[in-house]
Amino acid sequence: MSKIPVAQTGDIPPGTMKAVRAGSEKMVVYHLDDGFYATQHLCTHTLGPLARGKIVEGGQVQCPLHRARFDIRTGDVVEWANFPPGVQLINLVRREKALTTYPVSVEDETVYVDL
Ligand code: FES
């Protein structure tokens, strides 16, 4: 594993998220009330860009495309895609799948992700 600097803490105020690059990987870093977390960048449903979604319920990310929700801390699916009506047809072939998460650490105001 290597520890890669991806942002400064001031770049990601509490309650926000930011798309970052760690080497060749694109991911999203989130600043929650208990610290920083990172997940893969693209939704596991049909590749929606999670950084354009929103943080809800203090620790979930909602995808901007079909509103799937994931637990940011674990990557687990909280609610699968449910918008717009008819998305259930896509869900027949796109089954629930958790996000990949990455360990995050902070030192001297720099946010690092372990890859
Ligand atoms: S791409 Fe994210 S919910 Fe469909």
Short mmCIF file of N, CA and C in Angstrom, two decimals, residues 39-88:
data_model
loop_
_atom_site.label_atom_id
_atom_site.label_comp_id
_atom_site.label_asym_id
_atom_site.label_seq_id
_atom_site.Cartn_x
_atom_site.Cartn_y
_atom_site.Cartn_z
N THR A 39 -14.28 7.08 -1.17
CA THR A 39 -14.88 5.97 -1.92
C THR A 39 -14.49 6.08 -3.38
N GLN A 40 -14.82 5.05 -4.12
CA GLN A 40 -14.65 5.12 -5.56
C GLN A 40 -15.48 6.28 -6.09
N HIS A 41 -15.11 6.75 -7.29
CA HIS A 41 -15.73 7.94 -7.86
C HIS A 41 -17.07 7.65 -8.54
N LEU A 42 -17.17 6.49 -9.19
CA LEU A 42 -18.37 6.20 -9.99
C LEU A 42 -19.32 5.28 -9.24
N CYS A 43 -20.59 5.59 -9.32
CA CYS A 43 -21.64 4.77 -8.70
C CYS A 43 -21.61 3.36 -9.28
N THR A 44 -21.89 2.39 -8.43
CA THR A 44 -21.88 0.99 -8.89
C THR A 44 -23.13 0.62 -9.69
N HIS A 45 -24.10 1.53 -9.75
CA HIS A 45 -25.33 1.24 -10.50
C HIS A 45 -25.06 1.36 -11.99
N THR A 46 -24.97 2.59 -12.49
CA THR A 46 -24.58 2.77 -13.90
C THR A 46 -23.60 3.93 -14.04
N LEU A 47 -22.65 3.97 -13.13
CA LEU A 47 -21.48 4.85 -13.24
C LEU A 47 -21.77 6.34 -13.10
N GLY A 48 -22.77 6.70 -12.32
CA GLY A 48 -23.01 8.12 -12.03
C GLY A 48 -21.84 8.71 -11.26
N PRO A 49 -21.53 10.00 -11.51
CA PRO A 49 -20.41 10.65 -10.82
C PRO A 49 -20.84 11.09 -9.41
N LEU A 50 -20.41 10.35 -8.41
CA LEU A 50 -20.90 10.57 -7.05
C LEU A 50 -20.58 11.97 -6.52
N ALA A 51 -19.48 12.55 -6.95
CA ALA A 51 -19.11 13.88 -6.45
C ALA A 51 -20.11 14.94 -6.87
N ARG A 52 -20.96 14.63 -7.85
CA ARG A 52 -22.00 15.60 -8.25
C ARG A 52 -23.32 15.33 -7.53
N GLY A 53 -23.30 14.32 -6.65
CA GLY A 53 -24.50 14.04 -5.87
C GLY A 53 -24.50 14.87 -4.61
N LYS A 54 -25.10 14.33 -3.55
CA LYS A 54 -25.09 15.10 -2.30
C LYS A 54 -24.92 14.18 -1.10
N ILE A 55 -24.45 14.82 -0.02
CA ILE A 55 -24.30 14.10 1.24
C ILE A 55 -25.61 14.28 2.00
N VAL A 56 -26.19 13.17 2.45
CA VAL A 56 -27.46 13.22 3.18
C VAL A 56 -27.34 12.41 4.46
N GLU A 57 -28.22 12.69 5.39
CA GLU A 57 -28.31 11.92 6.64
C GLU A 57 -26.98 11.84 7.38
N GLY A 58 -26.13 12.83 7.18
CA GLY A 58 -24.89 12.91 7.94
C GLY A 58 -23.82 11.88 7.60
N GLY A 59 -24.06 11.06 6.60
CA GLY A 59 -23.03 10.08 6.30
C GLY A 59 -23.34 9.19 5.11
N GLN A 60 -24.29 9.64 4.29
CA GLN A 60 -24.61 8.87 3.09
C GLN A 60 -24.38 9.75 1.87
N VAL A 61 -23.96 9.13 0.76
CA VAL A 61 -23.87 9.89 -0.48
C VAL A 61 -25.00 9.41 -1.38
N GLN A 62 -25.70 10.38 -1.96
CA GLN A 62 -26.79 10.06 -2.89
C GLN A 62 -26.33 10.34 -4.30
N CYS A 63 -26.42 9.33 -5.15
CA CYS A 63 -26.00 9.46 -6.55
C CYS A 63 -26.90 10.45 -7.29
N PRO A 64 -26.31 11.30 -8.15
CA PRO A 64 -27.13 12.29 -8.86
C PRO A 64 -28.00 11.69 -9.95
N LEU A 65 -27.71 10.48 -10.40
CA LEU A 65 -28.48 9.95 -11.53
C LEU A 65 -29.79 9.28 -11.11
N HIS A 66 -29.71 8.23 -10.32
CA HIS A 66 -30.94 7.49 -9.98
C HIS A 66 -31.14 7.38 -8.47
N ARG A 67 -30.39 8.22 -7.75
CA ARG A 67 -30.61 8.41 -6.31
C ARG A 67 -30.29 7.19 -5.42
N ALA A 68 -29.46 6.31 -5.89
CA ALA A 68 -28.98 5.26 -4.96
C ALA A 68 -28.24 5.97 -3.83
N ARG A 69 -28.33 5.38 -2.64
CA ARG A 69 -27.62 5.94 -1.48
C ARG A 69 -26.67 4.92 -0.90
N PHE A 70 -25.50 5.38 -0.53
CA PHE A 70 -24.46 4.52 0.03
C PHE A 70 -23.98 5.09 1.36
N ASP A 71 -23.63 4.20 2.26
CA ASP A 71 -23.00 4.60 3.51
C ASP A 71 -21.55 4.97 3.18
N ILE A 72 -21.19 6.21 3.41
CA ILE A 72 -19.85 6.68 3.04
C ILE A 72 -18.77 5.96 3.84
N ARG A 73 -19.05 5.65 5.09
CA ARG A 73 -18.02 5.05 5.95
C ARG A 73 -17.73 3.61 5.58
N THR A 74 -18.74 2.89 5.08
CA THR A 74 -18.54 1.46 4.78
C THR A 74 -18.65 1.14 3.29
N GLY A 75 -19.28 2.02 2.53
CA GLY A 75 -19.54 1.75 1.11
C GLY A 75 -20.82 0.96 0.88
N ASP A 76 -21.46 0.51 1.94
CA ASP A 76 -22.66 -0.33 1.79
C ASP A 76 -23.81 0.43 1.13
N VAL A 77 -24.62 -0.30 0.40
CA VAL A 77 -25.84 0.27 -0.18
C VAL A 77 -26.85 0.50 0.94
N VAL A 78 -27.38 1.72 1.03
CA VAL A 78 -28.45 2.02 1.99
C VAL A 78 -29.79 1.91 1.27
N GLU A 79 -29.84 2.45 0.06
CA GLU A 79 -31.06 2.37 -0.76
C GLU A 79 -30.62 2.29 -2.21
N TRP A 80 -31.16 1.34 -2.93
CA TRP A 80 -30.74 1.17 -4.33
C TRP A 80 -31.49 2.16 -5.22
N ALA A 81 -31.05 2.26 -6.48
CA ALA A 81 -31.61 3.22 -7.42
C ALA A 81 -33.14 3.15 -7.46
N ASN A 82 -33.79 4.33 -7.34
CA ASN A 82 -35.25 4.34 -7.28
C ASN A 82 -35.87 5.49 -8.06
N PHE A 83 -35.11 6.14 -8.90
CA PHE A 83 -35.59 7.30 -9.64
C PHE A 83 -34.95 7.32 -11.02
N PRO A 84 -35.63 7.69 -12.11
CA PRO A 84 -37.06 7.98 -12.17
C PRO A 84 -37.87 6.69 -12.21
N PRO A 85 -39.20 6.80 -12.21
CA PRO A 85 -40.00 5.59 -12.32
C PRO A 85 -39.57 4.81 -13.57
N GLY A 86 -39.42 3.52 -13.46
CA GLY A 86 -38.96 2.73 -14.60
C GLY A 86 -37.53 2.27 -14.41
N VAL A 87 -36.80 2.90 -13.48
CA VAL A 87 -35.40 2.50 -13.27
C VAL A 87 -35.33 1.06 -12.78
N GLN A 88 -36.43 0.55 -12.26
CA GLN A 88 -36.43 -0.83 -11.78
C GLN A 88 -36.10 -1.82 -12.91
#
